[in-house]
Backbone as ProteinMPNN parsed JSONL, in Angstrom:
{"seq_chain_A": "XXXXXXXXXXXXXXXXXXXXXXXXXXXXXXXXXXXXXXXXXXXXXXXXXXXXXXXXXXXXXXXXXXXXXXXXXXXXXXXXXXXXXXXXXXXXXXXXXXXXXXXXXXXXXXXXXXXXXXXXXXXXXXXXXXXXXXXXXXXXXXXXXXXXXXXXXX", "coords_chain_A": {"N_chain_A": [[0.825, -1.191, 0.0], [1.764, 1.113, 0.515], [3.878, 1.511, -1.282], [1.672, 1.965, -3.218], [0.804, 4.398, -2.605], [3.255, 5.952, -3.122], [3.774, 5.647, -5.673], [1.685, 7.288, -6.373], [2.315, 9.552, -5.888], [4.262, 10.111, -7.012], [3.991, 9.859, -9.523], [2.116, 12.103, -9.993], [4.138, 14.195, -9.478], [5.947, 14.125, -11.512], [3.871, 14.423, -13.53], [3.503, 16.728, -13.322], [5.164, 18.765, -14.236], [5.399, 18.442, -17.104], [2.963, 19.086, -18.152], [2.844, 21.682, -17.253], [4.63, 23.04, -19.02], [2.841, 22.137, -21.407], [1.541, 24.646, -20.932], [3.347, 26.757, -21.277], [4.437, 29.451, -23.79], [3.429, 31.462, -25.689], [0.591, 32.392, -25.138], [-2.806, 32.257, -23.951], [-5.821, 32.646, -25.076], [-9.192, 32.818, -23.461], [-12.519, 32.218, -23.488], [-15.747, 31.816, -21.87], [-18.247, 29.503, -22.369], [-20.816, 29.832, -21.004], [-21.161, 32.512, -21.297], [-23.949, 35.17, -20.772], [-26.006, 36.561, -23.625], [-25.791, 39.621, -23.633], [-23.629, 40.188, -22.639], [-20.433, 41.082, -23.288], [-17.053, 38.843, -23.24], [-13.51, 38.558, -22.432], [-10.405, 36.339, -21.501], [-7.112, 36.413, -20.997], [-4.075, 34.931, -21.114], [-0.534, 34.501, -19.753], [1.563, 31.96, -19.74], [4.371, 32.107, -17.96], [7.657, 31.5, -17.93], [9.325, 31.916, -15.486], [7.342, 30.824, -14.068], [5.141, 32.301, -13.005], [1.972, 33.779, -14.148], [0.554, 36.393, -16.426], [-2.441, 38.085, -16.9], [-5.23, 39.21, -18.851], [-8.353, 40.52, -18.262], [-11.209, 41.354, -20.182], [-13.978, 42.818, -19.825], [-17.582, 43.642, -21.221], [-20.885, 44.493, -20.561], [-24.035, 45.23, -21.733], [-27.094, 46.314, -21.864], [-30.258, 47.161, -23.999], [-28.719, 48.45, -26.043], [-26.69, 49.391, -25.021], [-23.64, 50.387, -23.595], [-23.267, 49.078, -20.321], [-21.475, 48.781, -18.615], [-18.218, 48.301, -18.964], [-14.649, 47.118, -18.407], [-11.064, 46.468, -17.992], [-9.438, 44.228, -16.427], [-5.966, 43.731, -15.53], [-4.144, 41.07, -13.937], [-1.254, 39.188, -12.203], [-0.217, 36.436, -11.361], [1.076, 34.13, -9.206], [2.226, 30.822, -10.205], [1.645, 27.492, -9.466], [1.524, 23.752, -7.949], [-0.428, 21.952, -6.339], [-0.207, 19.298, -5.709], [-2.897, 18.424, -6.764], [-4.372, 20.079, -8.293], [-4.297, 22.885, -10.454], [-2.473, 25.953, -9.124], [-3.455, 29.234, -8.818], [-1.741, 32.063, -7.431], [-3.049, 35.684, -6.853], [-0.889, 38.45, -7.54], [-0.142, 40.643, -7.625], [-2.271, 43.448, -9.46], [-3.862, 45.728, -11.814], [-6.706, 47.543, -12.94], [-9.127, 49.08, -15.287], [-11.541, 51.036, -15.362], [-13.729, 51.731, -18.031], [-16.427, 52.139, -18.919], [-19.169, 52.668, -16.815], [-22.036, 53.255, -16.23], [-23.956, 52.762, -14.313], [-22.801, 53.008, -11.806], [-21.736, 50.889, -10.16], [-18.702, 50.103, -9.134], [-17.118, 48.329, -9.425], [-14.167, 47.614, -8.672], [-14.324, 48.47, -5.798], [-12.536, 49.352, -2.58], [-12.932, 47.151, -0.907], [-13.309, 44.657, -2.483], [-11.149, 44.992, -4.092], [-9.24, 44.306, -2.147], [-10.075, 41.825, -1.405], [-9.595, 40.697, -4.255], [-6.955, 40.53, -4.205], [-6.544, 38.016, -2.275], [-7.46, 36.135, -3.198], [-7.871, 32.483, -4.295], [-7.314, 30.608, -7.323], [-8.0, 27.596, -8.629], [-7.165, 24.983, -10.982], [-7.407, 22.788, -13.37], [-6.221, 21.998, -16.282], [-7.154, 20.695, -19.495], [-6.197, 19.212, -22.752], [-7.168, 19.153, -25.754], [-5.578, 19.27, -27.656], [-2.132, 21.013, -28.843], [-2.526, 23.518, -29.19], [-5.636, 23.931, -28.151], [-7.392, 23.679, -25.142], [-9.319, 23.04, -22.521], [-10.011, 24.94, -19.627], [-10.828, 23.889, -16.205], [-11.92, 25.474, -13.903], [-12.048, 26.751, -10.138], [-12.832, 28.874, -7.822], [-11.208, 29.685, -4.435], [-13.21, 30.165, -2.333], [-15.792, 29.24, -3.71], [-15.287, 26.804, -3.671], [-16.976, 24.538, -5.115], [-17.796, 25.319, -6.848], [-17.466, 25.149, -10.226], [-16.417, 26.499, -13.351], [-16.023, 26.385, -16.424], [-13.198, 27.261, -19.11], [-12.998, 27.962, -22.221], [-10.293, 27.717, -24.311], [-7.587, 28.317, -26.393], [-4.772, 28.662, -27.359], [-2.48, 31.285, -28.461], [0.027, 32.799, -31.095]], "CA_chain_A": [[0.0, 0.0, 0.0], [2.448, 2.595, 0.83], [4.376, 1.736, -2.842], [1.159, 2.211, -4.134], [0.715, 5.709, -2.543], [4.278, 6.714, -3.212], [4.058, 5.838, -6.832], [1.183, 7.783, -7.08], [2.583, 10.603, -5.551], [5.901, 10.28, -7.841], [3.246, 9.92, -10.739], [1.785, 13.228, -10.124], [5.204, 15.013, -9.498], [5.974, 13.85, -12.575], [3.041, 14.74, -14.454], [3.513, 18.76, -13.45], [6.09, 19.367, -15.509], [4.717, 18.235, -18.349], [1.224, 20.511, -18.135], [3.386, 23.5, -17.51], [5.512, 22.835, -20.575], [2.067, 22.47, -22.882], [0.515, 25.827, -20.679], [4.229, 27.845, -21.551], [4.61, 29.931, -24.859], [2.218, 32.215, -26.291], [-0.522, 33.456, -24.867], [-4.055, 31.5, -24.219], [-6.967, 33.592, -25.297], [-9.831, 32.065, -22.903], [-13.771, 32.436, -23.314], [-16.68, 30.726, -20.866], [-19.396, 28.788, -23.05], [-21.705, 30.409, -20.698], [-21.335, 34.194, -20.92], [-24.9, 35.389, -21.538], [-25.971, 36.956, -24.6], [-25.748, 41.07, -23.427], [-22.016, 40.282, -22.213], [-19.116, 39.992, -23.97], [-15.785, 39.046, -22.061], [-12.929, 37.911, -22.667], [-9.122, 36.338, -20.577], [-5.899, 35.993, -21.786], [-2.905, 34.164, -19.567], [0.336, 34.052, -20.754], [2.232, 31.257, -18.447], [6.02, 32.805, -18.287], [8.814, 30.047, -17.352], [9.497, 31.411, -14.049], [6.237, 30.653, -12.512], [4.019, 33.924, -12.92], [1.149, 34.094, -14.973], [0.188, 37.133, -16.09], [-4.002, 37.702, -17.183], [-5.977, 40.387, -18.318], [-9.335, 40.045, -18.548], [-11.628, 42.547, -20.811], [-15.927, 42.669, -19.555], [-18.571, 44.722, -21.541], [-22.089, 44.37, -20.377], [-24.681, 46.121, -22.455], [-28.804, 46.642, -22.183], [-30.74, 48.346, -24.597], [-27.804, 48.716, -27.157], [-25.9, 50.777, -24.493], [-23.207, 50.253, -22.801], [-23.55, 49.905, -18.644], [-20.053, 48.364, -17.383], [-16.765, 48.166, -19.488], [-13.721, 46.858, -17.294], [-10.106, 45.631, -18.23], [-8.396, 43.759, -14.893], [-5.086, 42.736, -15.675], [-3.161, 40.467, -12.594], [0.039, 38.751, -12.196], [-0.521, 35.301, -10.54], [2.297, 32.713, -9.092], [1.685, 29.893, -10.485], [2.166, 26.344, -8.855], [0.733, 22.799, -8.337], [-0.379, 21.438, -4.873], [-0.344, 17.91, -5.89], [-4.079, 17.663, -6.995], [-4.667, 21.44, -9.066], [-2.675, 24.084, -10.645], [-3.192, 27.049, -8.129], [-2.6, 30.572, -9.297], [-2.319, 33.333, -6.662], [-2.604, 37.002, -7.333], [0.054, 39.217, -6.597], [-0.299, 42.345, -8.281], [-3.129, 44.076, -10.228], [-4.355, 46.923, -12.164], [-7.451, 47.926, -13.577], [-9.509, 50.316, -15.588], [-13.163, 51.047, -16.019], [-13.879, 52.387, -18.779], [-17.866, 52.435, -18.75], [-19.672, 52.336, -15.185], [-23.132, 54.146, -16.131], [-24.834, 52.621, -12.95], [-21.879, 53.329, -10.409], [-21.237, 49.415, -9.817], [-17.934, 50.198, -8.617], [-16.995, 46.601, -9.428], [-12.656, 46.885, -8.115], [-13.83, 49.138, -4.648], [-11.531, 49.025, -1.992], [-13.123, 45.95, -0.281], [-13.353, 44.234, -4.046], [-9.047, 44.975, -4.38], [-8.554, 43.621, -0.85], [-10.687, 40.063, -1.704], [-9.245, 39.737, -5.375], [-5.44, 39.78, -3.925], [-6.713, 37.451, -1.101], [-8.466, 34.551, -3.973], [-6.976, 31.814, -4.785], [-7.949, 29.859, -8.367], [-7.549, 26.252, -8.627], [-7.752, 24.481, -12.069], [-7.121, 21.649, -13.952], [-6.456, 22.369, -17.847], [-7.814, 19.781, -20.145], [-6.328, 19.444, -23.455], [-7.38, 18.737, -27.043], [-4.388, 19.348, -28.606], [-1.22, 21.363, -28.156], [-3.071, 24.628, -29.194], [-6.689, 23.937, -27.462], [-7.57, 23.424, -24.071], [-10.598, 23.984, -21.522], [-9.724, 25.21, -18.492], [-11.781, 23.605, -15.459], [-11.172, 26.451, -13.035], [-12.596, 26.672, -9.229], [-12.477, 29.952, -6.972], [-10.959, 28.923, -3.095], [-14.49, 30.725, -1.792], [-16.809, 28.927, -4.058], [-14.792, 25.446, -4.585], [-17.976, 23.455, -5.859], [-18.851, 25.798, -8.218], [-16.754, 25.37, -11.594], [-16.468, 26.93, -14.065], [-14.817, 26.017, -18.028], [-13.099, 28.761, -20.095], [-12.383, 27.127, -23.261], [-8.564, 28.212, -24.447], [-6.782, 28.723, -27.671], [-2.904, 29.283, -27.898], [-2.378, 32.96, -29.985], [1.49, 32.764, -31.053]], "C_chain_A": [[0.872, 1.259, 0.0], [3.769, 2.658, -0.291], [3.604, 2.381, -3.864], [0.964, 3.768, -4.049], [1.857, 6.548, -3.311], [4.403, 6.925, -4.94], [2.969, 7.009, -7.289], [1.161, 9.801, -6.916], [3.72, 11.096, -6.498], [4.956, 10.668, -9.176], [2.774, 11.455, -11.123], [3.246, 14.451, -9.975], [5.928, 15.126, -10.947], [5.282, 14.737, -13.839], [3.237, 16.458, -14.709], [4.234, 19.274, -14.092], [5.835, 19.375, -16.956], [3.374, 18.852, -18.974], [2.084, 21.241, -18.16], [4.31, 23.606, -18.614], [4.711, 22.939, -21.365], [1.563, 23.732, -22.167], [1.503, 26.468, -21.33], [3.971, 28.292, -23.164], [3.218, 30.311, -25.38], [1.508, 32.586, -25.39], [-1.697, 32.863, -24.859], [-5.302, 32.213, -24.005], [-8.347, 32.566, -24.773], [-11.407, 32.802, -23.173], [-15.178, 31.888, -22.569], [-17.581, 30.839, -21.662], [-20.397, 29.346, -22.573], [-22.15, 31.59, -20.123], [-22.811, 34.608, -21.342], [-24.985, 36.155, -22.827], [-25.466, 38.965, -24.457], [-24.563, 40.927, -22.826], [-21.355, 39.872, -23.286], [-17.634, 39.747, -23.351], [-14.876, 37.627, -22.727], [-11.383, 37.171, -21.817], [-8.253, 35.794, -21.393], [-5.006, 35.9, -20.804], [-2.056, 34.191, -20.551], [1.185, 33.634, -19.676], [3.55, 31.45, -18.971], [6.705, 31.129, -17.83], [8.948, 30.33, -15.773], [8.457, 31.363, -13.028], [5.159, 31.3, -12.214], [3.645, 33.799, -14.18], [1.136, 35.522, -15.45], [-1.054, 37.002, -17.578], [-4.358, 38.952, -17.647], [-7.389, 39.647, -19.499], [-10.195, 41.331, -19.223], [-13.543, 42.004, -20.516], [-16.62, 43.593, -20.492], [-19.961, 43.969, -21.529], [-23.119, 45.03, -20.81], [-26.312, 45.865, -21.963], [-28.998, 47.781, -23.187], [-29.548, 48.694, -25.939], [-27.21, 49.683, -26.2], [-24.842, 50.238, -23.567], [-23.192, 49.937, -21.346], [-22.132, 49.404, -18.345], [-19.42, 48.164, -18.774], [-15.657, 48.111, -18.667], [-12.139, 46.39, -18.27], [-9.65, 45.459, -16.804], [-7.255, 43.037, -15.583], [-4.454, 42.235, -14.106], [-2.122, 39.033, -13.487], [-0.21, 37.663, -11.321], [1.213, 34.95, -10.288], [1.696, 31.979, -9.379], [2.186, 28.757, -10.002], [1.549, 25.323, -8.571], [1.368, 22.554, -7.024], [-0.498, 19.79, -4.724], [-1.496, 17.683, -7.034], [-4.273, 19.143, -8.302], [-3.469, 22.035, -9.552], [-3.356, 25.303, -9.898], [-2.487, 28.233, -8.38], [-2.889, 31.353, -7.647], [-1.83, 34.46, -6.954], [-1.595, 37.578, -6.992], [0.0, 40.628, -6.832], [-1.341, 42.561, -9.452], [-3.648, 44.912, -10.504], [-5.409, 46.444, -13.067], [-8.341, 48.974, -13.948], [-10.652, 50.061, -16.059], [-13.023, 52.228, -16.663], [-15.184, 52.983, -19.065], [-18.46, 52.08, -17.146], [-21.115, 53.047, -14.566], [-23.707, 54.082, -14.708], [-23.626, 52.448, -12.189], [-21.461, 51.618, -10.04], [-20.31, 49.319, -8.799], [-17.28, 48.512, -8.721], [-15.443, 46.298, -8.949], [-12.871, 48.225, -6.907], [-12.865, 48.816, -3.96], [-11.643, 47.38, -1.309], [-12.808, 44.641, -1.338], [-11.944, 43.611, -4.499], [-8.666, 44.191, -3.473], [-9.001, 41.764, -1.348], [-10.277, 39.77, -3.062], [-7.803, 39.188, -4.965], [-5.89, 38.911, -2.615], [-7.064, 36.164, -1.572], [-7.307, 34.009, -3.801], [-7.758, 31.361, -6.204], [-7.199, 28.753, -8.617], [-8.115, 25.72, -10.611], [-7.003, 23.671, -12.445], [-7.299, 21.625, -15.419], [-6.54, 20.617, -18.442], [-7.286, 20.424, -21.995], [-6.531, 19.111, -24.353], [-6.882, 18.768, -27.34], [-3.063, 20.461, -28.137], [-2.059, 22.893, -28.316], [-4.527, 25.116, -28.733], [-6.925, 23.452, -26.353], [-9.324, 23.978, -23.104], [-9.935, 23.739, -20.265], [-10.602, 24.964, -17.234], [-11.341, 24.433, -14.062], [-12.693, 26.509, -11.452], [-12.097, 27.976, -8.53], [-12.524, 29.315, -5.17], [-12.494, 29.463, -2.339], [-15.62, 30.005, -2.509], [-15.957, 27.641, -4.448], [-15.434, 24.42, -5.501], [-18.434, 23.613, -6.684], [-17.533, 26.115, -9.115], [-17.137, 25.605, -12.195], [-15.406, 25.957, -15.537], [-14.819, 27.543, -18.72], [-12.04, 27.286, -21.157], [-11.48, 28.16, -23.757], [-8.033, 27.723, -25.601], [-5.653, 29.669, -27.164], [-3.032, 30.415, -29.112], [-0.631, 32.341, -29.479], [1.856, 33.975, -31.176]], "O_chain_A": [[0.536, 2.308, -0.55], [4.566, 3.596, -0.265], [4.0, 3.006, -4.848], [0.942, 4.447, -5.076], [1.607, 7.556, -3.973], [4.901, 7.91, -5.486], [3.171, 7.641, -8.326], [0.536, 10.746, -7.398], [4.011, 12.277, -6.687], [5.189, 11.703, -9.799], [2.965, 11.965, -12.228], [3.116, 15.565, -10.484], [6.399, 16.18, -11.373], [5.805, 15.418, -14.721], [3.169, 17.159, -15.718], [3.971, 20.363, -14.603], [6.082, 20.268, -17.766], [3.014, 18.972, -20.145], [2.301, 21.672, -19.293], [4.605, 24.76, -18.922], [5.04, 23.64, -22.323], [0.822, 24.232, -23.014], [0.987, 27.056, -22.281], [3.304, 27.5, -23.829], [2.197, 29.627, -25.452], [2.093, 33.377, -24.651], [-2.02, 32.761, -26.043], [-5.787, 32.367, -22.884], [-8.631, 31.613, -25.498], [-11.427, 34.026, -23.041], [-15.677, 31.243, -23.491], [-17.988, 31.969, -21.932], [-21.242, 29.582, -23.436], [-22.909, 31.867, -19.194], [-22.966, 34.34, -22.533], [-23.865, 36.475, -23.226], [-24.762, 39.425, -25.356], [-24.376, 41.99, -22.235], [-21.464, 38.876, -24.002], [-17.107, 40.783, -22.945], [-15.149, 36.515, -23.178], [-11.198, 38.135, -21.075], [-8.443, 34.953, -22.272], [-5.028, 36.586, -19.783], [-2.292, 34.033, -21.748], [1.588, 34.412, -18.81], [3.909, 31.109, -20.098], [6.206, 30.043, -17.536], [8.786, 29.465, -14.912], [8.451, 31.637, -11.828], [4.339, 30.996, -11.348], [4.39, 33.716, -15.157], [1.912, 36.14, -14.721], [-0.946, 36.388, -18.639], [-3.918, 39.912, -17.014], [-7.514, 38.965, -20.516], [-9.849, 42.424, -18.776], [-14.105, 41.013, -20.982], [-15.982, 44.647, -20.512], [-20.204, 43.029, -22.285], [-23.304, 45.851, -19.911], [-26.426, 44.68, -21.648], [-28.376, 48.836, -23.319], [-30.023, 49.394, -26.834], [-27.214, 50.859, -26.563], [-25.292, 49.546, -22.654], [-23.024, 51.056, -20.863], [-21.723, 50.079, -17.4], [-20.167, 47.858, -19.704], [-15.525, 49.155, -18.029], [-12.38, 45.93, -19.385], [-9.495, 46.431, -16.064], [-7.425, 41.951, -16.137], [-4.338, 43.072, -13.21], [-2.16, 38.373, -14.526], [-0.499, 38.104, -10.209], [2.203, 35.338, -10.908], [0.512, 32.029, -9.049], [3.416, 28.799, -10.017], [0.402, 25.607, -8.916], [2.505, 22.673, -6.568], [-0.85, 19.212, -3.695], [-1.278, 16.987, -8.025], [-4.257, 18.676, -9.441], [-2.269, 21.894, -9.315], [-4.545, 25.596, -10.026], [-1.272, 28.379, -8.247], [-3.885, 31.244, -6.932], [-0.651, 34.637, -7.264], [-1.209, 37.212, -5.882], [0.138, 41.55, -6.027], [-1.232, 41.807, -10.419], [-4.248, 45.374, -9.533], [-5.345, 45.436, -13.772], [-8.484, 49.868, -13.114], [-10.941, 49.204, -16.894], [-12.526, 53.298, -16.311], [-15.241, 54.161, -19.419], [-17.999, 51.143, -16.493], [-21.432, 53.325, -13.41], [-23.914, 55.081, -14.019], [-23.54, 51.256, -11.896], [-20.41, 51.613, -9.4], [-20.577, 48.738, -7.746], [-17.132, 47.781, -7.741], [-15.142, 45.117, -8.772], [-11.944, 49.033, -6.841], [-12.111, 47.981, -4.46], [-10.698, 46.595, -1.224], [-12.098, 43.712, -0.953], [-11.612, 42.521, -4.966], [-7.813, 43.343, -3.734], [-8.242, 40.813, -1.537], [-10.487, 38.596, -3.364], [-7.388, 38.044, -5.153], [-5.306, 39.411, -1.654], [-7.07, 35.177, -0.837], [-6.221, 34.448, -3.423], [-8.919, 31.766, -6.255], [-5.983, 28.785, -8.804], [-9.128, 26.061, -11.222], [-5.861, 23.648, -11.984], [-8.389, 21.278, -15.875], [-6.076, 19.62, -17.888], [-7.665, 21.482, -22.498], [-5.906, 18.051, -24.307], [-7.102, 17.882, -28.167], [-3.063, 20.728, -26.935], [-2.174, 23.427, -27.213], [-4.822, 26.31, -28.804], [-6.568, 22.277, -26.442], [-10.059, 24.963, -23.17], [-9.427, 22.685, -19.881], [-11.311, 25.953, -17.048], [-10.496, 23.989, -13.285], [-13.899, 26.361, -11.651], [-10.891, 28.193, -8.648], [-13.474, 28.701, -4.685], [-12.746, 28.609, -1.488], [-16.659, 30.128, -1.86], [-15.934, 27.413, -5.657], [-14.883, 23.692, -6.326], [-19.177, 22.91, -7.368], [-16.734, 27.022, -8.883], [-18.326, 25.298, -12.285], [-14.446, 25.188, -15.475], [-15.642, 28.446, -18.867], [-11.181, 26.416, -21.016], [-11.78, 29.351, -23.675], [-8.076, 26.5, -25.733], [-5.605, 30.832, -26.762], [-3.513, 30.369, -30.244], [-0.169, 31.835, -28.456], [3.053, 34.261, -31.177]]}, "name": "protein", "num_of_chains": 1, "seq": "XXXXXXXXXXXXXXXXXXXXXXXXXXXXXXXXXXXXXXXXXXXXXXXXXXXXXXXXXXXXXXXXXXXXXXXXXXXXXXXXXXXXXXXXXXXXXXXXXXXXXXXXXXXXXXXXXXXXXXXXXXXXXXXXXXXXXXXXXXXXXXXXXXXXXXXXXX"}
């Protein structure tokens, strides 16, 4: 029993190198299957070699043919694998609203404090060396996943 654990602990030590080798190079332009129709949004990761992601994500939410929220958040993750996930955590981030008709306020101060405080857990899934879906979990909502399906830009 405790060969079988160890191998399967060696198995997965193993395996991490080999995911972060197909996540590196380029740039993975990500979209969720279930953005509604009056959103459009988009994330882009580009996993560096030494370990740090870095993301930016672009929102526009419209009614009526009008604008109400426009956002870019870019952040800078560490990136690293706890055995079972790959677990980014934030470290640094800027962003800019650009539309905010109804006041939202969507990065207040409380907002900034709880995004550098997440964690995001995920487990990429891939089709090929240039497609992937990303099965991603937030440490505050772990049961509720999400997929952002992912295309490599070179």
């Amino acid at each position: 029993m405790k060969l079988r654990a160890l191998g399967l602990l060696l198995g997965s030590v193993l395996v991490t190198p080999v995911y972060a080798a197909q996540l590196e190079g380029g740039t993975w332009l990500c979209h969720r299957p279930d953005t509604p129709d009056n959103m459009r949004e988009t994330t882009s990761y580009q996993f560096m070699p030494d370990g740090t992601i870095h993301s930016e994500e672009w929102l526009r939410r419209s009614e009526n043919n009008q604008v109400q929220l426009e956002f870019k958040l870019a952040v800078e993750y560490s990136f690293f694998h706890n055995g079972l996930d790959f677990v980014l955590k934030p470290v640094h981030l800027s962003r800019n609203i650009m539309v905010d008709i109804n006041n939202v306020n969507p990065f207040d101060s409380d907002a900034r404090r709880d995004l550098l405080g997440y964690r995001i857990f995920f487990q990429p899934q891939f089709e090929s060396d240039n497609r992937a879906a990303f099965i991603m979990r937030h440490h505050i909502t772990p049961d509720q996943r999400f997929t952002l399906n992912c295309s490599r830009r070179t």
